[in-house]
């Protein structure tokens, strides 16, 4: 009987699990997970490494492009085949390594998109820019909006501050104010002096008054000029933003058949709503020279157009 109980105890011990026995580790099984491939936006798989312009790349590159790209076919030398490339895609089903680039951080000062961060890099007219450019404009500018392919969206731009790469020659707004007004007065005085030295026995009356007339007398004849030209020489108002930032306003000026003797109300919408503007260049008849960026937003110290002020009264 004792032998029976001994055998029964051995059988029970063998059947019960031991606390020292562990279930197989999941890591001991081969993993079925495969890393995502690197694909283009069109769904074609990238080929690495590839050579472009003598440089070998093991990841997507910004070379000659505002967006990272890769080769989708290479020749026997490993060089990317013409037109066999695509923009790299980083999505839930595509994981692409991308090279790091350093681009400036700039915020526009003036232009259609004032106070908006620049977007770098961007492509314009087939050229890729990683800094501000003067292409097509008098002042250095940058794009503020691009397509998914990095192309600049027309009319979405602003002028770069002089602290941004490529915009070192742009004027700054810090010169606008009392010092600028003094500079304008000096310029006007210099102009009057120069005019006096070119005419024998000349007498100039009220040259600094906007509506005054200037009479020049010589020994043989006398000539009277209208005060319009004098007023254009003696404007002490400068624009603080816009395409002609830093330039002096020209008064009076005519725009769309209306004559202005001071800064006109901005009625064209956008960031400049509530501001006033002026022309910085006019033709012989006083008509604003349109389409050449010769305008800007007036400083708050500049005089307003008389008709605009009367509408407020």
PDB file of C-alpha atoms in Angstrom:
ATOM      1  CA  UNK A   1       0.000   0.000   0.000  1.00  0.00           C
ATOM      2  CA  UNK A   2       2.843   2.389   0.837  1.00  0.00           C
ATOM      3  CA  UNK A   3       4.371   1.621  -2.530  1.00  0.00           C
ATOM      4  CA  UNK A   4       1.079   2.564  -4.216  1.00  0.00           C
ATOM      5  CA  UNK A   5       0.932   5.984  -2.560  1.00  0.00           C
ATOM      6  CA  UNK A   6       4.592   6.628  -3.392  1.00  0.00           C
ATOM      7  CA  UNK A   7       4.004   5.925  -7.086  1.00  0.00           C
ATOM      8  CA  UNK A   8       0.855   8.066  -7.094  1.00  0.00           C
ATOM      9  CA  UNK A   9       2.759  11.014  -5.607  1.00  0.00           C
ATOM     10  CA  UNK A  10       5.474  10.718  -8.251  1.00  0.00           C
ATOM     11  CA  UNK A  11       2.906  10.744 -11.038  1.00  0.00           C
ATOM     12  CA  UNK A  12       1.199  13.876  -9.657  1.00  0.00           C
ATOM     13  CA  UNK A  13       4.519  15.715  -9.321  1.00  0.00           C
ATOM     14  CA  UNK A  14       5.406  14.926 -12.920  1.00  0.00           C
ATOM     15  CA  UNK A  15       2.015  16.139 -14.180  1.00  0.00           C
ATOM     16  CA  UNK A  16       1.998  19.521 -12.353  1.00  0.00           C
ATOM     17  CA  UNK A  17       4.009  22.397 -13.906  1.00  0.00           C
ATOM     18  CA  UNK A  18       7.190  23.474 -12.168  1.00  0.00           C
ATOM     19  CA  UNK A  19       7.504  27.117 -11.069  1.00  0.00           C
ATOM     20  CA  UNK A  20      10.919  27.161 -12.690  1.00  0.00           C
ATOM     21  CA  UNK A  21       9.601  26.349 -16.131  1.00  0.00           C
ATOM     22  CA  UNK A  22       9.127  29.411 -18.440  1.00  0.00           C
ATOM     23  CA  UNK A  23       7.141  29.775 -21.610  1.00  0.00           C
ATOM     24  CA  UNK A  24       9.241  30.235 -24.756  1.00  0.00           C
ATOM     25  CA  UNK A  25      10.349  33.841 -25.314  1.00  0.00           C
ATOM     26  CA  UNK A  26       8.634  35.617 -28.233  1.00  0.00           C
ATOM     27  CA  UNK A  27      12.057  36.793 -29.372  1.00  0.00           C
ATOM     28  CA  UNK A  28      13.074  33.246 -29.980  1.00  0.00           C
ATOM     29  CA  UNK A  29      10.691  33.134 -32.936  1.00  0.00           C
ATOM     30  CA  UNK A  30      11.706  34.718 -36.243  1.00  0.00           C
ATOM     31  CA  UNK A  31      10.090  38.143 -36.741  1.00  0.00           C
ATOM     32  CA  UNK A  32       7.686  38.596 -39.636  1.00  0.00           C
ATOM     33  CA  UNK A  33       8.035  42.421 -39.673  1.00  0.00           C
ATOM     34  CA  UNK A  34       9.823  43.917 -42.680  1.00  0.00           C
ATOM     35  CA  UNK A  35      10.999  47.595 -42.597  1.00  0.00           C
ATOM     36  CA  UNK A  36       9.066  49.933 -44.897  1.00  0.00           C
ATOM     37  CA  UNK A  37      10.807  50.613 -48.196  1.00  0.00           C
ATOM     38  CA  UNK A  38      11.654  54.115 -49.416  1.00  0.00           C
ATOM     39  CA  UNK A  39       9.285  55.080 -52.209  1.00  0.00           C
ATOM     40  CA  UNK A  40       8.665  58.166 -54.294  1.00  0.00           C
ATOM     41  CA  UNK A  41       5.378  60.056 -54.238  1.00  0.00           C
ATOM     42  CA  UNK A  42       4.464  58.108 -57.375  1.00  0.00           C
ATOM     43  CA  UNK A  43       4.970  54.807 -55.525  1.00  0.00           C
ATOM     44  CA  UNK A  44       8.212  53.761 -57.260  1.00  0.00           C
ATOM     45  CA  UNK A  45      10.904  52.333 -55.014  1.00  0.00           C
ATOM     46  CA  UNK A  46      14.092  54.357 -54.607  1.00  0.00           C
ATOM     47  CA  UNK A  47      17.464  52.928 -55.610  1.00  0.00           C
ATOM     48  CA  UNK A  48      20.439  53.465 -53.262  1.00  0.00           C
ATOM     49  CA  UNK A  49      23.195  54.306 -53.660  1.00  0.00           C
ATOM     50  CA  UNK A  50      23.054  56.459 -56.775  1.00  0.00           C
ATOM     51  CA  UNK A  51      25.424  58.981 -58.309  1.00  0.00           C
ATOM     52  CA  UNK A  52      24.390  62.472 -59.435  1.00  0.00           C
ATOM     53  CA  UNK A  53      26.807  65.087 -60.805  1.00  0.00           C
ATOM     54  CA  UNK A  54      29.741  63.039 -59.565  1.00  0.00           C
ATOM     55  CA  UNK A  55      28.407  62.726 -55.983  1.00  0.00           C
ATOM     56  CA  UNK A  56      27.264  59.408 -54.521  1.00  0.00           C
ATOM     57  CA  UNK A  57      24.120  59.439 -52.370  1.00  0.00           C
ATOM     58  CA  UNK A  58      22.895  56.862 -49.870  1.00  0.00           C
ATOM     59  CA  UNK A  59      19.800  58.834 -48.940  1.00  0.00           C
ATOM     60  CA  UNK A  60      17.339  61.282 -50.487  1.00  0.00           C
ATOM     61  CA  UNK A  61      19.023  64.541 -51.461  1.00  0.00           C
ATOM     62  CA  UNK A  62      18.128  68.207 -51.997  1.00  0.00           C
ATOM     63  CA  UNK A  63      20.725  68.531 -54.765  1.00  0.00           C
ATOM     64  CA  UNK A  64      19.338  70.958 -57.407  1.00  0.00           C
ATOM     65  CA  UNK A  65      15.869  70.569 -55.891  1.00  0.00           C
ATOM     66  CA  UNK A  66      13.674  72.295 -53.259  1.00  0.00           C
ATOM     67  CA  UNK A  67      12.384  68.875 -52.128  1.00  0.00           C
ATOM     68  CA  UNK A  68      14.330  65.663 -51.335  1.00  0.00           C
ATOM     69  CA  UNK A  69      14.489  63.139 -54.173  1.00  0.00           C
ATOM     70  CA  UNK A  70      16.031  59.808 -55.133  1.00  0.00           C
ATOM     71  CA  UNK A  71      16.889  57.782 -58.207  1.00  0.00           C
ATOM     72  CA  UNK A  72      14.505  55.079 -59.369  1.00  0.00           C
ATOM     73  CA  UNK A  73      16.911  53.621 -61.938  1.00  0.00           C
ATOM     74  CA  UNK A  74      20.694  53.715 -62.347  1.00  0.00           C
ATOM     75  CA  UNK A  75      23.010  52.682 -65.162  1.00  0.00           C
ATOM     76  CA  UNK A  76      25.905  50.239 -64.929  1.00  0.00           C
ATOM     77  CA  UNK A  77      28.027  52.940 -63.276  1.00  0.00           C
ATOM     78  CA  UNK A  78      25.419  53.629 -60.623  1.00  0.00           C
ATOM     79  CA  UNK A  79      24.514  57.019 -62.120  1.00  0.00           C
ATOM     80  CA  UNK A  80      20.887  58.060 -62.079  1.00  0.00           C
ATOM     81  CA  UNK A  81      19.245  57.557 -65.468  1.00  0.00           C
ATOM     82  CA  UNK A  82      17.768  60.765 -66.937  1.00  0.00           C
ATOM     83  CA  UNK A  83      14.103  61.266 -65.981  1.00  0.00           C
ATOM     84  CA  UNK A  84      14.199  58.234 -63.683  1.00  0.00           C
ATOM     85  CA  UNK A  85      13.849  59.887 -60.312  1.00  0.00           C
ATOM     86  CA  UNK A  86      11.110  61.061 -57.945  1.00  0.00           C
ATOM     87  CA  UNK A  87      10.393  63.093 -54.825  1.00  0.00           C
ATOM     88  CA  UNK A  88      10.817  60.969 -51.709  1.00  0.00           C
ATOM     89  CA  UNK A  89       7.766  60.055 -49.666  1.00  0.00           C
ATOM     90  CA  UNK A  90       7.647  59.656 -45.891  1.00  0.00           C
ATOM     91  CA  UNK A  91       4.289  58.105 -45.014  1.00  0.00           C
ATOM     92  CA  UNK A  92       2.887  55.159 -43.098  1.00  0.00           C
ATOM     93  CA  UNK A  93       4.025  52.839 -45.898  1.00  0.00           C
ATOM     94  CA  UNK A  94       7.207  54.605 -46.984  1.00  0.00           C
ATOM     95  CA  UNK A  95      10.224  55.501 -44.869  1.00  0.00           C
ATOM     96  CA  UNK A  96      12.969  57.483 -46.578  1.00  0.00           C
ATOM     97  CA  UNK A  97      16.252  58.715 -45.117  1.00  0.00           C
ATOM     98  CA  UNK A  98      16.780  62.383 -46.007  1.00  0.00           C
ATOM     99  CA  UNK A  99      19.942  64.459 -45.843  1.00  0.00           C
ATOM    100  CA  UNK A 100      19.973  67.454 -43.496  1.00  0.00           C
ATOM    101  CA  UNK A 101      20.321  70.976 -44.882  1.00  0.00           C
ATOM    102  CA  UNK A 102      20.666  74.336 -43.157  1.00  0.00           C
ATOM    103  CA  UNK A 103      18.366  77.141 -44.326  1.00  0.00           C
ATOM    104  CA  UNK A 104      18.007  80.693 -42.958  1.00  0.00           C
ATOM    105  CA  UNK A 105      15.083  81.696 -40.759  1.00  0.00           C
ATOM    106  CA  UNK A 106      13.679  84.992 -42.077  1.00  0.00           C
ATOM    107  CA  UNK A 107      10.447  86.968 -41.734  1.00  0.00           C
ATOM    108  CA  UNK A 108       9.463  89.341 -44.542  1.00  0.00           C
ATOM    109  CA  UNK A 109       9.401  93.115 -44.109  1.00  0.00           C
ATOM    110  CA  UNK A 110       7.143  94.642 -46.739  1.00  0.00           C
ATOM    111  CA  UNK A 111       5.721  93.358 -49.985  1.00  0.00           C
ATOM    112  CA  UNK A 112       2.436  91.539 -50.658  1.00  0.00           C
ATOM    113  CA  UNK A 113       3.148  89.103 -47.790  1.00  0.00           C
ATOM    114  CA  UNK A 114       4.420  91.321 -44.971  1.00  0.00           C
ATOM    115  CA  UNK A 115       5.463  89.747 -41.671  1.00  0.00           C
ATOM    116  CA  UNK A 116       5.301  86.179 -43.025  1.00  0.00           C
ATOM    117  CA  UNK A 117       8.104  83.587 -42.608  1.00  0.00           C
ATOM    118  CA  UNK A 118      10.130  82.813 -45.725  1.00  0.00           C
ATOM    119  CA  UNK A 119       9.969  79.295 -47.170  1.00  0.00           C
ATOM    120  CA  UNK A 120      13.363  77.796 -48.052  1.00  0.00           C
ATOM    121  CA  UNK A 121      14.308  76.197 -50.307  1.00  0.00           C
ATOM    122  CA  UNK A 122      12.005  77.216 -53.154  1.00  0.00           C
ATOM    123  CA  UNK A 123      12.188  76.948 -56.928  1.00  0.00           C
ATOM    124  CA  UNK A 124      11.442  79.916 -59.211  1.00  0.00           C
ATOM    125  CA  UNK A 125      11.808  79.933 -62.994  1.00  0.00           C
ATOM    126  CA  UNK A 126      13.743  76.664 -62.828  1.00  0.00           C
ATOM    127  CA  UNK A 127      16.273  77.835 -60.221  1.00  0.00           C
ATOM    128  CA  UNK A 128      16.331  76.562 -56.622  1.00  0.00           C
ATOM    129  CA  UNK A 129      17.021  79.151 -53.907  1.00  0.00           C
ATOM    130  CA  UNK A 130      18.143  78.566 -50.324  1.00  0.00           C
ATOM    131  CA  UNK A 131      18.410  82.306 -49.586  1.00  0.00           C
ATOM    132  CA  UNK A 132      16.768  85.567 -50.661  1.00  0.00           C
ATOM    133  CA  UNK A 133      17.078  86.615 -54.306  1.00  0.00           C
ATOM    134  CA  UNK A 134      16.676  89.785 -56.387  1.00  0.00           C
ATOM    135  CA  UNK A 135      15.561  87.890 -59.497  1.00  0.00           C
ATOM    136  CA  UNK A 136      12.851  89.909 -61.226  1.00  0.00           C
ATOM    137  CA  UNK A 137      12.620  92.599 -58.516  1.00  0.00           C
ATOM    138  CA  UNK A 138      14.537  95.647 -57.310  1.00  0.00           C
ATOM    139  CA  UNK A 139      14.916  94.304 -53.759  1.00  0.00           C
ATOM    140  CA  UNK A 140      15.813  90.876 -52.387  1.00  0.00           C
ATOM    141  CA  UNK A 141      12.728  88.741 -51.721  1.00  0.00           C
ATOM    142  CA  UNK A 142      11.694  85.252 -50.727  1.00  0.00           C
ATOM    143  CA  UNK A 143       8.737  82.951 -51.307  1.00  0.00           C
ATOM    144  CA  UNK A 144       6.156  82.564 -48.549  1.00  0.00           C
ATOM    145  CA  UNK A 145       4.197  79.726 -50.169  1.00  0.00           C
ATOM    146  CA  UNK A 146       5.251  76.795 -52.345  1.00  0.00           C
ATOM    147  CA  UNK A 147       3.603  73.788 -53.951  1.00  0.00           C
ATOM    148  CA  UNK A 148       4.229  70.229 -52.759  1.00  0.00           C
ATOM    149  CA  UNK A 149       7.022  70.114 -55.348  1.00  0.00           C
ATOM    150  CA  UNK A 150       8.663  73.228 -53.885  1.00  0.00           C
ATOM    151  CA  UNK A 151       7.619  75.591 -56.697  1.00  0.00           C
ATOM    152  CA  UNK A 152       7.068  79.241 -55.707  1.00  0.00           C
ATOM    153  CA  UNK A 153       3.377  80.236 -55.800  1.00  0.00           C
ATOM    154  CA  UNK A 154       3.083  83.517 -57.713  1.00  0.00           C
ATOM    155  CA  UNK A 155       2.266  86.660 -55.688  1.00  0.00           C
ATOM    156  CA  UNK A 156       3.095  84.909 -52.401  1.00  0.00           C
ATOM    157  CA  UNK A 157       6.325  86.712 -51.576  1.00  0.00           C
ATOM    158  CA  UNK A 158       7.768  89.402 -49.347  1.00  0.00           C
ATOM    159  CA  UNK A 159      10.922  91.491 -49.090  1.00  0.00           C
ATOM    160  CA  UNK A 160      13.698  90.162 -46.891  1.00  0.00           C
ATOM    161  CA  UNK A 161      15.235  92.151 -44.037  1.00  0.00           C
ATOM    162  CA  UNK A 162      18.851  93.108 -44.573  1.00  0.00           C
ATOM    163  CA  UNK A 163      19.886  90.543 -41.941  1.00  0.00           C
ATOM    164  CA  UNK A 164      18.904  87.643 -44.213  1.00  0.00           C
ATOM    165  CA  UNK A 165      21.410  86.003 -46.585  1.00  0.00           C
ATOM    166  CA  UNK A 166      21.122  87.513 -50.034  1.00  0.00           C
ATOM    167  CA  UNK A 167      19.402  90.684 -48.768  1.00  0.00           C
ATOM    168  CA  UNK A 168      22.382  92.569 -47.397  1.00  0.00           C
ATOM    169  CA  UNK A 169      21.723  95.511 -49.765  1.00  0.00           C
ATOM    170  CA  UNK A 170      18.042  95.891 -48.845  1.00  0.00           C
ATOM    171  CA  UNK A 171      17.172  99.142 -47.014  1.00  0.00           C
ATOM    172  CA  UNK A 172      16.162  98.924 -43.386  1.00  0.00           C
ATOM    173  CA  UNK A 173      13.188 100.514 -41.664  1.00  0.00           C
ATOM    174  CA  UNK A 174      15.310 101.814 -38.798  1.00  0.00           C
ATOM    175  CA  UNK A 175      16.315 104.881 -40.835  1.00  0.00           C
ATOM    176  CA  UNK A 176      12.715 106.056 -41.155  1.00  0.00           C
ATOM    177  CA  UNK A 177      11.794 108.772 -38.652  1.00  0.00           C
ATOM    178  CA  UNK A 178      13.435 111.951 -37.463  1.00  0.00           C
ATOM    179  CA  UNK A 179      16.788 111.129 -39.030  1.00  0.00           C
ATOM    180  CA  UNK A 180      15.124 110.363 -42.366  1.00  0.00           C
ATOM    181  CA  UNK A 181      13.213 113.650 -42.306  1.00  0.00           C
ATOM    182  CA  UNK A 182      16.419 115.543 -41.663  1.00  0.00           C
ATOM    183  CA  UNK A 183      18.028 113.737 -44.583  1.00  0.00           C
ATOM    184  CA  UNK A 184      15.128 114.746 -46.806  1.00  0.00           C
ATOM    185  CA  UNK A 185      15.471 118.396 -45.823  1.00  0.00           C
ATOM    186  CA  UNK A 186      19.182 118.255 -46.591  1.00  0.00           C
ATOM    187  CA  UNK A 187      18.491 116.713 -49.977  1.00  0.00           C
ATOM    188  CA  UNK A 188      15.933 119.382 -50.809  1.00  0.00           C
ATOM    189  CA  UNK A 189      18.353 122.138 -49.826  1.00  0.00           C
ATOM    190  CA  UNK A 190      21.084 120.599 -51.932  1.00  0.00           C
ATOM    191  CA  UNK A 191      18.752 120.459 -54.921  1.00  0.00           C
ATOM    192  CA  UNK A 192      17.821 124.121 -54.533  1.00  0.00           C
ATOM    193  CA  UNK A 193      21.469 125.137 -54.204  1.00  0.00           C
ATOM    194  CA  UNK A 194      22.415 123.177 -57.303  1.00  0.00           C
ATOM    195  CA  UNK A 195      19.634 124.843 -59.262  1.00  0.00           C
ATOM    196  CA  UNK A 196      20.789 128.274 -58.143  1.00  0.00           C
ATOM    197  CA  UNK A 197      24.388 127.734 -59.248  1.00  0.00           C
ATOM    198  CA  UNK A 198      23.341 126.859 -62.778  1.00  0.00           C
ATOM    199  CA  UNK A 199      21.470 130.140 -63.347  1.00  0.00           C
ATOM    200  CA  UNK A 200      23.080 133.558 -63.413  1.00  0.00           C
ATOM    201  CA  UNK A 201      21.569 136.171 -61.064  1.00  0.00           C
ATOM    202  CA  UNK A 202      18.796 133.795 -59.982  1.00  0.00           C
ATOM    203  CA  UNK A 203      16.227 134.361 -57.239  1.00  0.00           C
ATOM    204  CA  UNK A 204      14.224 131.431 -55.809  1.00  0.00           C
ATOM    205  CA  UNK A 205      11.097 132.116 -53.776  1.00  0.00           C
ATOM    206  CA  UNK A 206       9.468 129.666 -51.289  1.00  0.00           C
ATOM    207  CA  UNK A 207      11.158 126.601 -52.777  1.00  0.00           C
ATOM    208  CA  UNK A 208      10.161 124.429 -49.809  1.00  0.00           C
ATOM    209  CA  UNK A 209       6.459 125.296 -49.965  1.00  0.00           C
ATOM    210  CA  UNK A 210       4.408 122.630 -51.757  1.00  0.00           C
ATOM    211  CA  UNK A 211       2.040 125.094 -53.486  1.00  0.00           C
ATOM    212  CA  UNK A 212       4.444 127.973 -54.029  1.00  0.00           C
ATOM    213  CA  UNK A 213       5.835 129.113 -57.366  1.00  0.00           C
ATOM    214  CA  UNK A 214       9.493 129.646 -58.111  1.00  0.00           C
ATOM    215  CA  UNK A 215      10.505 132.632 -60.261  1.00  0.00           C
ATOM    216  CA  UNK A 216      13.950 132.684 -61.858  1.00  0.00           C
ATOM    217  CA  UNK A 217      15.148 135.955 -63.366  1.00  0.00           C
ATOM    218  CA  UNK A 218      18.128 136.513 -65.657  1.00  0.00           C
ATOM    219  CA  UNK A 219      19.433 139.623 -67.359  1.00  0.00           C
ATOM    220  CA  UNK A 220      17.690 138.792 -70.624  1.00  0.00           C
ATOM    221  CA  UNK A 221      14.508 136.874 -69.724  1.00  0.00           C
ATOM    222  CA  UNK A 222      12.323 135.602 -66.883  1.00  0.00           C
ATOM    223  CA  UNK A 223      10.880 132.112 -66.449  1.00  0.00           C
ATOM    224  CA  UNK A 224       8.079 130.990 -64.151  1.00  0.00           C
ATOM    225  CA  UNK A 225       7.682 127.282 -63.212  1.00  0.00           C
ATOM    226  CA  UNK A 226       4.746 125.699 -61.436  1.00  0.00           C
ATOM    227  CA  UNK A 227       4.963 124.581 -57.829  1.00  0.00           C
ATOM    228  CA  UNK A 228       4.284 120.942 -58.772  1.00  0.00           C
ATOM    229  CA  UNK A 229       7.903 120.221 -59.628  1.00  0.00           C
ATOM    230  CA  UNK A 230       9.093 122.037 -56.526  1.00  0.00           C
ATOM    231  CA  UNK A 231       6.798 120.000 -54.316  1.00  0.00           C
ATOM    232  CA  UNK A 232       8.086 116.758 -55.816  1.00  0.00           C
ATOM    233  CA  UNK A 233      11.607 117.765 -54.918  1.00  0.00           C
ATOM    234  CA  UNK A 234      10.735 118.679 -51.338  1.00  0.00           C
ATOM    235  CA  UNK A 235       8.577 115.801 -50.069  1.00  0.00           C
ATOM    236  CA  UNK A 236       9.763 114.764 -46.605  1.00  0.00           C
ATOM    237  CA  UNK A 237       7.737 111.534 -46.507  1.00  0.00           C
ATOM    238  CA  UNK A 238       9.327 108.148 -47.067  1.00  0.00           C
ATOM    239  CA  UNK A 239       7.692 104.742 -47.387  1.00  0.00           C
ATOM    240  CA  UNK A 240       8.327 102.229 -44.599  1.00  0.00           C
ATOM    241  CA  UNK A 241       7.284  99.065 -46.438  1.00  0.00           C
ATOM    242  CA  UNK A 242       6.349  97.838 -49.880  1.00  0.00           C
ATOM    243  CA  UNK A 243       8.266  97.449 -53.141  1.00  0.00           C
ATOM    244  CA  UNK A 244       9.843 100.924 -52.895  1.00  0.00           C
ATOM    245  CA  UNK A 245      10.643 100.736 -49.182  1.00  0.00           C
ATOM    246  CA  UNK A 246      12.965 103.560 -48.109  1.00  0.00           C
ATOM    247  CA  UNK A 247      12.239 105.776 -51.111  1.00  0.00           C
ATOM    248  CA  UNK A 248      10.763 109.283 -50.904  1.00  0.00           C
ATOM    249  CA  UNK A 249       7.104 109.923 -51.778  1.00  0.00           C
ATOM    250  CA  UNK A 250       6.298 112.111 -54.783  1.00  0.00           C
ATOM    251  CA  UNK A 251       3.522 114.701 -54.329  1.00  0.00           C
ATOM    252  CA  UNK A 252       1.300 115.433 -56.033  1.00  0.00           C
ATOM    253  CA  UNK A 253       0.736 112.279 -58.057  1.00  0.00           C
ATOM    254  CA  UNK A 254      -2.138 111.058 -60.192  1.00  0.00           C
ATOM    255  CA  UNK A 255      -3.451 107.503 -60.105  1.00  0.00           C
ATOM    256  CA  UNK A 256      -6.421 106.216 -62.123  1.00  0.00           C
ATOM    257  CA  UNK A 257      -7.480 109.763 -62.903  1.00  0.00           C
ATOM    258  CA  UNK A 258      -7.388 111.003 -59.293  1.00  0.00           C
ATOM    259  CA  UNK A 259      -4.785 113.512 -58.096  1.00  0.00           C
ATOM    260  CA  UNK A 260      -3.296 113.111 -54.599  1.00  0.00           C
ATOM    261  CA  UNK A 261      -1.415 115.742 -52.608  1.00  0.00           C
ATOM    262  CA  UNK A 262      -0.763 113.370 -49.715  1.00  0.00           C
ATOM    263  CA  UNK A 263      -0.729 109.674 -48.884  1.00  0.00           C
ATOM    264  CA  UNK A 264      -3.806 107.905 -50.262  1.00  0.00           C
ATOM    265  CA  UNK A 265      -5.940 105.365 -48.453  1.00  0.00           C
ATOM    266  CA  UNK A 266      -5.004 101.730 -49.254  1.00  0.00           C
ATOM    267  CA  UNK A 267      -8.167 100.184 -50.708  1.00  0.00           C
ATOM    268  CA  UNK A 268      -6.684  97.057 -52.243  1.00  0.00           C
ATOM    269  CA  UNK A 269      -7.102  94.692 -49.252  1.00  0.00           C
ATOM    270  CA  UNK A 270      -4.512  92.343 -47.751  1.00  0.00           C
ATOM    271  CA  UNK A 271      -2.051  93.076 -44.948  1.00  0.00           C
ATOM    272  CA  UNK A 272      -1.971  96.789 -45.747  1.00  0.00           C
ATOM    273  CA  UNK A 273      -5.670  97.424 -45.065  1.00  0.00           C
ATOM    274  CA  UNK A 274      -6.017 100.572 -42.970  1.00  0.00           C
ATOM    275  CA  UNK A 275      -2.688 101.975 -44.165  1.00  0.00           C
ATOM    276  CA  UNK A 276      -1.912 104.769 -46.630  1.00  0.00           C
ATOM    277  CA  UNK A 277       0.365 104.681 -49.652  1.00  0.00           C
ATOM    278  CA  UNK A 278       2.111 106.981 -52.079  1.00  0.00           C
ATOM    279  CA  UNK A 279       3.870 106.938 -55.428  1.00  0.00           C
ATOM    280  CA  UNK A 280       7.650 107.175 -55.513  1.00  0.00           C
ATOM    281  CA  UNK A 281       7.903 107.893 -59.224  1.00  0.00           C
ATOM    282  CA  UNK A 282       5.742 109.804 -61.693  1.00  0.00           C
ATOM    283  CA  UNK A 283       5.809 110.609 -65.390  1.00  0.00           C
ATOM    284  CA  UNK A 284       6.101 114.081 -66.916  1.00  0.00           C
ATOM    285  CA  UNK A 285       2.374 114.663 -66.423  1.00  0.00           C
ATOM    286  CA  UNK A 286       2.483 113.608 -62.769  1.00  0.00           C
ATOM    287  CA  UNK A 287       0.896 110.210 -63.459  1.00  0.00           C
ATOM    288  CA  UNK A 288       2.059 107.406 -61.128  1.00  0.00           C
ATOM    289  CA  UNK A 289       4.417 104.998 -62.939  1.00  0.00           C
ATOM    290  CA  UNK A 290       2.496 101.766 -62.528  1.00  0.00           C
ATOM    291  CA  UNK A 291       3.735  98.193 -62.826  1.00  0.00           C
ATOM    292  CA  UNK A 292       7.329  98.909 -61.784  1.00  0.00           C
ATOM    293  CA  UNK A 293       7.045  98.651 -57.992  1.00  0.00           C
ATOM    294  CA  UNK A 294       7.336 102.418 -57.526  1.00  0.00           C
ATOM    295  CA  UNK A 295       5.046 102.678 -54.496  1.00  0.00           C
ATOM    296  CA  UNK A 296       5.016 101.929 -50.802  1.00  0.00           C
ATOM    297  CA  UNK A 297       3.224 102.292 -47.472  1.00  0.00           C
ATOM    298  CA  UNK A 298       3.635 105.727 -45.882  1.00  0.00           C
ATOM    299  CA  UNK A 299       4.986 106.308 -42.401  1.00  0.00           C
ATOM    300  CA  UNK A 300       2.326 107.347 -39.870  1.00  0.00           C
ATOM    301  CA  UNK A 301       3.953 110.798 -39.704  1.00  0.00           C
ATOM    302  CA  UNK A 302       3.302 111.481 -43.392  1.00  0.00           C
ATOM    303  CA  UNK A 303       0.486 113.799 -44.373  1.00  0.00           C
ATOM    304  CA  UNK A 304      -2.756 112.261 -45.651  1.00  0.00           C
ATOM    305  CA  UNK A 305      -4.525 113.215 -48.829  1.00  0.00           C
ATOM    306  CA  UNK A 306      -6.872 116.171 -48.253  1.00  0.00           C
ATOM    307  CA  UNK A 307      -9.943 114.386 -49.671  1.00  0.00           C
ATOM    308  CA  UNK A 308      -9.347 111.380 -47.391  1.00  0.00           C
ATOM    309  CA  UNK A 309      -9.194 113.614 -44.313  1.00  0.00           C
ATOM    310  CA  UNK A 310     -12.350 115.526 -45.302  1.00  0.00           C
ATOM    311  CA  UNK A 311     -14.234 112.219 -45.552  1.00  0.00           C
ATOM    312  CA  UNK A 312     -13.470 111.562 -41.885  1.00  0.00           C
ATOM    313  CA  UNK A 313     -14.820 114.918 -40.701  1.00  0.00           C
TER     314      UNK A 313
END
